[in-house]
CSV table of C-alpha atoms in Angstrom, one decimal:
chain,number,residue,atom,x,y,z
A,1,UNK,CA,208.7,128.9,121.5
A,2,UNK,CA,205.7,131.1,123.3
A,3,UNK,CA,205.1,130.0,126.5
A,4,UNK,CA,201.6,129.1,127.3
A,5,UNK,CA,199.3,131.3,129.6
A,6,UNK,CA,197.8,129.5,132.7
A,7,UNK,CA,193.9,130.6,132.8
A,8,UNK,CA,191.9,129.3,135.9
A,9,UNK,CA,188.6,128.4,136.0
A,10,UNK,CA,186.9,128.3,139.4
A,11,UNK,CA,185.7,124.7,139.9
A,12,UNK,CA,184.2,122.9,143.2
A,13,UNK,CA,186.6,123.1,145.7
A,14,UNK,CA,189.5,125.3,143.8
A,15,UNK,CA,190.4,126.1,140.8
A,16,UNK,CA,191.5,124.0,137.0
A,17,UNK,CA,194.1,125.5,135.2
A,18,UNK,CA,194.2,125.3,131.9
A,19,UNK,CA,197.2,125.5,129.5
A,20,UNK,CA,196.5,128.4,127.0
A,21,UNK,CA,198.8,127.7,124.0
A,22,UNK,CA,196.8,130.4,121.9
A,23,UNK,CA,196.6,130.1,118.2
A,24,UNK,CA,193.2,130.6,116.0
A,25,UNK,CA,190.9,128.3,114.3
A,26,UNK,CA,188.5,125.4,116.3
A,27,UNK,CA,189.1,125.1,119.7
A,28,UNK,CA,190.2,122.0,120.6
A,29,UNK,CA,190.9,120.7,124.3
A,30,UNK,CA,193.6,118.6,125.0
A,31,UNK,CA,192.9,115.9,127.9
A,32,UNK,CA,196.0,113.3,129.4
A,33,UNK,CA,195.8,110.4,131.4
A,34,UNK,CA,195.1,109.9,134.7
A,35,UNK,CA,198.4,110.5,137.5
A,36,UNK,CA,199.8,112.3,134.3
A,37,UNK,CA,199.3,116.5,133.6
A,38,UNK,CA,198.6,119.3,130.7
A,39,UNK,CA,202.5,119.4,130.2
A,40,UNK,CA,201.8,116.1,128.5
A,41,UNK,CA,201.0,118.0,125.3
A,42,UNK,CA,203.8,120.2,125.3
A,43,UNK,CA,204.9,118.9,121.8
A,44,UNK,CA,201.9,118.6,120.0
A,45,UNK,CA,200.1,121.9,121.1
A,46,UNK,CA,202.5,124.5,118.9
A,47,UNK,CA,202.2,122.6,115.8
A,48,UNK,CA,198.6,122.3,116.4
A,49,UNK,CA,198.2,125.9,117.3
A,50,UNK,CA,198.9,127.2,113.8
A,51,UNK,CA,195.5,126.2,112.8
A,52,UNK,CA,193.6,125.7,116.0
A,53,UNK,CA,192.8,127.5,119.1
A,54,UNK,CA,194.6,125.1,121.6
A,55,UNK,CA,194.1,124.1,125.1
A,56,UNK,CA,195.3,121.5,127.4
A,57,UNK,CA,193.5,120.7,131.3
A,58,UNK,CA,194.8,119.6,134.3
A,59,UNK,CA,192.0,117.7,135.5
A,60,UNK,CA,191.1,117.7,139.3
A,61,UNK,CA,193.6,116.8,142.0
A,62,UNK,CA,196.2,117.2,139.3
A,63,UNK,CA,199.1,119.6,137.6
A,64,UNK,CA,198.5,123.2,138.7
A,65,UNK,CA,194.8,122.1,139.5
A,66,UNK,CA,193.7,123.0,143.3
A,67,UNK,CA,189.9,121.7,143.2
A,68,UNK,CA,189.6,117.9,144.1
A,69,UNK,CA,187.9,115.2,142.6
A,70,UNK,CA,184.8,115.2,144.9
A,71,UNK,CA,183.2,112.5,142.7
A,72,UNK,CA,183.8,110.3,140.1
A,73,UNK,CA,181.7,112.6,137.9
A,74,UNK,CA,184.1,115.2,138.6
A,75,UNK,CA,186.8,113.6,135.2
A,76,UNK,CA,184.2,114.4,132.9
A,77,UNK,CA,181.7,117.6,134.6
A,78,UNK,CA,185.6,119.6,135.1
A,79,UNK,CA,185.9,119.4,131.2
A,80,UNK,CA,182.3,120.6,130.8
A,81,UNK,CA,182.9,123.1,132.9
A,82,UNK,CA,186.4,124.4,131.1
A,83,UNK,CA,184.3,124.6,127.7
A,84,UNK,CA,181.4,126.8,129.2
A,85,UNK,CA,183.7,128.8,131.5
A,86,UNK,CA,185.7,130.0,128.3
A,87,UNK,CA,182.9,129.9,125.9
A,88,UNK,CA,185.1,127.6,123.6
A,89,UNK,CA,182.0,127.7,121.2
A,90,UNK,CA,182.3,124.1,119.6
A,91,UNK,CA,185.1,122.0,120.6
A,92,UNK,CA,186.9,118.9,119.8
A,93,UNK,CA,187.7,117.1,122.3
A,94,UNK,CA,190.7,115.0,122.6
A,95,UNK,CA,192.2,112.1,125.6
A,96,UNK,CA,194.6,110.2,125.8
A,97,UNK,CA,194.4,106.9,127.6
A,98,UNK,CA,192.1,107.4,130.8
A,99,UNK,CA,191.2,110.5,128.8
A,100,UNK,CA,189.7,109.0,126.4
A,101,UNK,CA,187.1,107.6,128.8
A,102,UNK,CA,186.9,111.0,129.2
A,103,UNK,CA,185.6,111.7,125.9
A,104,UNK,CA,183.0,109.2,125.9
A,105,UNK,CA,181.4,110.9,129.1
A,106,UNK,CA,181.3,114.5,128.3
A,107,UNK,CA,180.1,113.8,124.6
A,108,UNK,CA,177.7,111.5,126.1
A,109,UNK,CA,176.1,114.3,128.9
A,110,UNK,CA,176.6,117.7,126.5
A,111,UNK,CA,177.4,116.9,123.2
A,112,UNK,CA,175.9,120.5,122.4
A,113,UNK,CA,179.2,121.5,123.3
A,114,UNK,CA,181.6,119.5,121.0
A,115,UNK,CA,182.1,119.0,117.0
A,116,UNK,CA,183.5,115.9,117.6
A,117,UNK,CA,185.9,113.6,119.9
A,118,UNK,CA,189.6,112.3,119.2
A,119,UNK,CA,190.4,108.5,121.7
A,120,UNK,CA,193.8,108.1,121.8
A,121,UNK,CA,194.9,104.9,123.1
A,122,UNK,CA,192.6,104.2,126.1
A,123,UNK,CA,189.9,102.2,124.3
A,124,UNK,CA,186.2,103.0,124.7
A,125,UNK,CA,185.8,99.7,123.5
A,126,UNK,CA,185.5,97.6,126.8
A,127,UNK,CA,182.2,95.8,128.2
A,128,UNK,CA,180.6,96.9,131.1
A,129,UNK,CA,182.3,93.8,132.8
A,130,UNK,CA,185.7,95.3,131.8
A,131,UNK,CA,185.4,98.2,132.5
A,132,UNK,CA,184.1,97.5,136.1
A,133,UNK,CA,187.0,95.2,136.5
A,134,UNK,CA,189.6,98.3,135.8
A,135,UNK,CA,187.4,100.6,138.1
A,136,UNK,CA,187.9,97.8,140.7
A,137,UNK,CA,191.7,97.9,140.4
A,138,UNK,CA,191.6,101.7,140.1
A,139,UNK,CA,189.9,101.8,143.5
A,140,UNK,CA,191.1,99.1,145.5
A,141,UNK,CA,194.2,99.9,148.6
A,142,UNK,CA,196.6,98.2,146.7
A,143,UNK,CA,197.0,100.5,144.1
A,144,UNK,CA,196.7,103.7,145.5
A,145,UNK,CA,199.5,102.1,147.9
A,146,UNK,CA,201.4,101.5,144.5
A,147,UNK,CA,201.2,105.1,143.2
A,148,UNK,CA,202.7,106.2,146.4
A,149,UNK,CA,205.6,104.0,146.4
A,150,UNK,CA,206.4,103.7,142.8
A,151,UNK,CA,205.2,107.2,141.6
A,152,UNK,CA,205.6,109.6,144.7
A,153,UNK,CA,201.8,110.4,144.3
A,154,UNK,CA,200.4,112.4,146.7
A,155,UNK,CA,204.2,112.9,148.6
A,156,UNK,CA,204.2,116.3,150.4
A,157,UNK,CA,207.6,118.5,151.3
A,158,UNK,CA,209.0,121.6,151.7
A,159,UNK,CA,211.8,123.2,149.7
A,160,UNK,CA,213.8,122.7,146.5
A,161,UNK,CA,216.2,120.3,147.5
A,162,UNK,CA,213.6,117.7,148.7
A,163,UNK,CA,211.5,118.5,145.6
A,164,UNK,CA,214.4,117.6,143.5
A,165,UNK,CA,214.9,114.3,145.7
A,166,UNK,CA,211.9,113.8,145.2
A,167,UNK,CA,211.7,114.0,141.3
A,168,UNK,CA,215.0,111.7,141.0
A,169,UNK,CA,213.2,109.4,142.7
A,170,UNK,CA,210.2,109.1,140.7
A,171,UNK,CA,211.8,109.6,137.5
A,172,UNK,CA,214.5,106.6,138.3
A,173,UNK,CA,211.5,104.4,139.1
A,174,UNK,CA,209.6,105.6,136.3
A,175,UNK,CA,212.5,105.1,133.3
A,176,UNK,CA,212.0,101.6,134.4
A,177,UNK,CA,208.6,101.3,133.5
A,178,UNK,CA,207.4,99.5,130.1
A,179,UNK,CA,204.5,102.0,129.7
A,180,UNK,CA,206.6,105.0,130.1
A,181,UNK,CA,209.8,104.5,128.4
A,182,UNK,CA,208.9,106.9,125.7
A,183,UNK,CA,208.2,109.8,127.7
A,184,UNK,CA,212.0,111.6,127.9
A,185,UNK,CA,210.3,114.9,129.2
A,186,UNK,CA,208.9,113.0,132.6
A,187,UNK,CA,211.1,115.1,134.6
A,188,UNK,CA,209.5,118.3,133.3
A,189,UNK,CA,206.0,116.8,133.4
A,190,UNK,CA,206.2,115.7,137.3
A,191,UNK,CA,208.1,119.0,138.1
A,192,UNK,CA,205.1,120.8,136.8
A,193,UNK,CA,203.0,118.1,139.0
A,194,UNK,CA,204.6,119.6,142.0
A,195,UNK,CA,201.7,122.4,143.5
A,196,UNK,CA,203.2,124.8,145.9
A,197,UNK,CA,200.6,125.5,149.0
A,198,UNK,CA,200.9,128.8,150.5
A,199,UNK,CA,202.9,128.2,154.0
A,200,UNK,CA,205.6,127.1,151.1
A,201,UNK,CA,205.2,123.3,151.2
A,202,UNK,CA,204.5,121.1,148.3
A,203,UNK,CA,202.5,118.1,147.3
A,204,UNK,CA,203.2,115.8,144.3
A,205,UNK,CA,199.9,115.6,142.2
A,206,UNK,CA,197.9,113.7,142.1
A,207,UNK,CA,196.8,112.2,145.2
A,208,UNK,CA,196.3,108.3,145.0
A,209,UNK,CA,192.8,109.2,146.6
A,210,UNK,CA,191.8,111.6,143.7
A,211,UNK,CA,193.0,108.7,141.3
A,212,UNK,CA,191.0,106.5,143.0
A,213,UNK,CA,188.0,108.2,142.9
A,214,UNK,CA,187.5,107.7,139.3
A,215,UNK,CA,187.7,104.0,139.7
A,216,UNK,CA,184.2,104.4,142.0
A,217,UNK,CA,182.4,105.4,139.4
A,218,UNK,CA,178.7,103.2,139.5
A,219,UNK,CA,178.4,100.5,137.4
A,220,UNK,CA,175.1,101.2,136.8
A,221,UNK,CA,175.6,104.5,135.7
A,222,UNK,CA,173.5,105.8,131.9
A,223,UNK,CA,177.5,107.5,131.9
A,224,UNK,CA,179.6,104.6,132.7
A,225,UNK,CA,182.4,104.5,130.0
A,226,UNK,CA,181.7,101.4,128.0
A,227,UNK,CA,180.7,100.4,124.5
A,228,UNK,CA,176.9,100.7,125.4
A,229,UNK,CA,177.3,104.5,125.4
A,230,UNK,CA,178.6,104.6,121.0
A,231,UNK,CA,174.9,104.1,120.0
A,232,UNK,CA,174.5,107.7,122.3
A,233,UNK,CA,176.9,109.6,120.2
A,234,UNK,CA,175.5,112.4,118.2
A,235,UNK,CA,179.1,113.9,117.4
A,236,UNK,CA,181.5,111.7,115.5
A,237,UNK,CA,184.6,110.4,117.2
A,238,UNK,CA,188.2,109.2,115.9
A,239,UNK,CA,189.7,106.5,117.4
A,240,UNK,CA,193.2,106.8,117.3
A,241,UNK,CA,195.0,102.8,117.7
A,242,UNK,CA,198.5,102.9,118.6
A,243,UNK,CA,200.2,99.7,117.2
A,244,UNK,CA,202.0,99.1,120.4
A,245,UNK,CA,199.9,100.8,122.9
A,246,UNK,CA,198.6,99.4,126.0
A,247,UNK,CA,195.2,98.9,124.7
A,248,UNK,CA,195.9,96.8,121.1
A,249,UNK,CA,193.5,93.6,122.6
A,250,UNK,CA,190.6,95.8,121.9
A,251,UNK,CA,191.9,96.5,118.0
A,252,UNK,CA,189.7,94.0,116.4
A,253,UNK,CA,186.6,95.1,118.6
A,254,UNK,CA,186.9,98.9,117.9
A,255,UNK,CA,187.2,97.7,113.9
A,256,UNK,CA,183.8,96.2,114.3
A,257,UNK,CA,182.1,98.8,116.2
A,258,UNK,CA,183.5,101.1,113.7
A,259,UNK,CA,182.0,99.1,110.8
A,260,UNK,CA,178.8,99.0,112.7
A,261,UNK,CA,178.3,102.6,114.0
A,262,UNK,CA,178.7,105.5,111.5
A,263,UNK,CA,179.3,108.3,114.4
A,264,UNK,CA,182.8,106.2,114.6
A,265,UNK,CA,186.1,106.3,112.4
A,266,UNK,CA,189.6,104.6,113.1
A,267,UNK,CA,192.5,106.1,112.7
A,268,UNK,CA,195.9,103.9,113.1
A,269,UNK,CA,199.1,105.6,114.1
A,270,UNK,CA,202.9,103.5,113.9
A,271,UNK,CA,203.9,104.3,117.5
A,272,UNK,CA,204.3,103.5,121.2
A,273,UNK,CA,201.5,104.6,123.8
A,274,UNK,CA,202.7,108.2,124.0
A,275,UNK,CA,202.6,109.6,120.9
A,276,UNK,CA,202.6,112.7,122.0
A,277,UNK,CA,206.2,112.4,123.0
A,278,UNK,CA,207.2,109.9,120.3
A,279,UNK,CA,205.2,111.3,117.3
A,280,UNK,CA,204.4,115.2,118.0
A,281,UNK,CA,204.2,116.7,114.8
A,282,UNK,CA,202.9,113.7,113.1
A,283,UNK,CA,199.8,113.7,115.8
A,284,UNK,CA,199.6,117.1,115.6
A,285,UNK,CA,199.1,117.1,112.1
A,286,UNK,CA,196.1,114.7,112.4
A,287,UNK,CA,194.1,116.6,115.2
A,288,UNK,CA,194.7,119.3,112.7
A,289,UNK,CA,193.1,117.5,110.0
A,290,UNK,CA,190.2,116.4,112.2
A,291,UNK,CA,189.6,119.8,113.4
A,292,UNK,CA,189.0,121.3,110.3
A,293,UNK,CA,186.6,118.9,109.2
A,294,UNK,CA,185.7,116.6,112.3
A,295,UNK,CA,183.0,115.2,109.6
A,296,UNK,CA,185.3,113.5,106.9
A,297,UNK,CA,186.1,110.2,106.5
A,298,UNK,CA,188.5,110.1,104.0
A,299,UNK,CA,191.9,112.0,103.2
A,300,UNK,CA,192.1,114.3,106.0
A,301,UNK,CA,195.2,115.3,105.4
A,302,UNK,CA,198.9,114.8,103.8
A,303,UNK,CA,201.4,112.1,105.8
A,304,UNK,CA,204.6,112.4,104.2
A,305,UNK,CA,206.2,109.6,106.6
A,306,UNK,CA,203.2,107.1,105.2
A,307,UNK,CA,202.7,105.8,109.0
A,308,UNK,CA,199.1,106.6,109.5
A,309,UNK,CA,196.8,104.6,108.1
A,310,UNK,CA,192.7,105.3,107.9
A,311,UNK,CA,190.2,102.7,108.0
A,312,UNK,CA,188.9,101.7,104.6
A,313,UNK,CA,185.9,104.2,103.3
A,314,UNK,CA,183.1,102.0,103.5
């Protein structure tokens, strides 16, 4: 398997790198979850590249990424930023949980700059009242002081041997986790995570205070990720439900606002929250299909394992 090319684009405070993976076709840029990394689409991103040009960000305070998160603005202008800084040309856009809220901002702001958006998982569903619940949560003490202790966020060290501590740690804790128990490269993914600083140390990325900065974005915000942005949409956007992800309340809601709003189309894949881990090639395969013709609606492409399902046309 190639191995992808790091390209960095100069960004605030430092730099965003950028996983490369190559391949022709639409561009399409890969976003993960926040306190997660690029590696993240390690699976999908070959299979995908044989039809698309493929790319997958660290976003700031993250992975390989040296520039901060300044602002809560900073998860969705960093993305903006990747797709002018390479001249992508149109792109599709893709998140996974967090990232999805990721995907309703920047195709809110410039959606000059995208054919279209792909929300896996993390619903864009929620009210303004939910969503400025989680970005209470996301903010508060409490769980930055939780990402420190269960997650090594934001741990700093020097040398291999107390990196690998390090990593046993967090991947011990981690296994243990509900949410994560499908992810079985999390050692290679929080390796990556690990940024070396030039007197030699380390630092485990991301910083709980990076994390955290997201959850300050204002309420009162025209870009605050809720529902009230769909109506905004001028490029259509797939959501992807997971039938045992960590958003499934929302299901019923994003079937309605799909039945209302014509920008919108569902997409329902058999799987845990990760399908990027659990279901490569069969989520590979989709983006693929949505890629080539972000527009469609219907039969998008062949599913030999009959375990994704499409809305019905309406």
């Amino acid at each position: 398997m190639t191995q992808p090319r790091t390209l960095n684009v100069s960004y605030g405070d430092g730099v965003l790198a950028v996983r490369d993976h190559g391949g022709d076709g639409p561009a399409v840029l890969l976003v993960h979850a926040l306190g997660m990394c690029s590696v993240n689409w390690d699976r999908v991103a070959p299979p995908l590249a044989a039809t698309c040009r493929v790319l997958a960000l660290d976003l700031p305070g993250h992975g390989q990424s040296s520039a901060r998160m300044r602002t809560p603005y900073d998860v969705f202008e960093s993305v903006l930023s990747v797709v002018r800084a390479l001249d992508l040309g149109p792109t599709l856009l893709v998140g996974h949980d967090h990232g999805s809220l990721v995907v309703a901002e920047a195709l809110t702001v410039a959606p000059e700059l995208f054919c279209g958006g792909v929300a896996i998982g993390g619903s864009i569903a929620r009210t303004r009242e939910e969503m400025a619940v989680v970005c209470e949560v996301g903010a508060s003490e409490f769980f930055q002081e939780a990402m420190r202790t269960r997650f090594g966020f934001g741990a700093r060290g020097t040398g291999r041997a107390a990196a690998e501590q390090l990593l046993a740690q967090v991947v011990a804790r981690s296994s243990a986790d509900w949410l994560l128990q499908d992810i079985d490269l999390l050692w290679h993914e929080r390796e990556y995570s690990l940024r070396y600083l030039d007197d030699g140390s380390w630092i485990h990325q991301p910083d709980p205070a990076d994390v955290a900065m997201v959850g300050r974005f204002p309420s009162d915000s025209p870009y605050f990720p809720t529902l009230e942005r769909i109506p905004g949409f001028r490029v259509p956007v797939w959501i992807v439900q997971l039938s045992r992800g960590q958003d499934v309340q929302y299901a019923a809601r994003e079937e309605q606002l799909v039945a209302e709003h014509n920008i919108l189309r569902l997409i329902r894949m058999d799987c845990g929250h990760w399908p990027q881990y659990s279901n490569p090639r069969q989520l590979a395969q989709l983006l693929a299909a949505i890629a080539a013709n972000p527009q469609a609606r219907e039969d998008i492409w062949d599913d030999p394992l009959g375990r994704l399902v499409e809305s019905p046309p309406r």
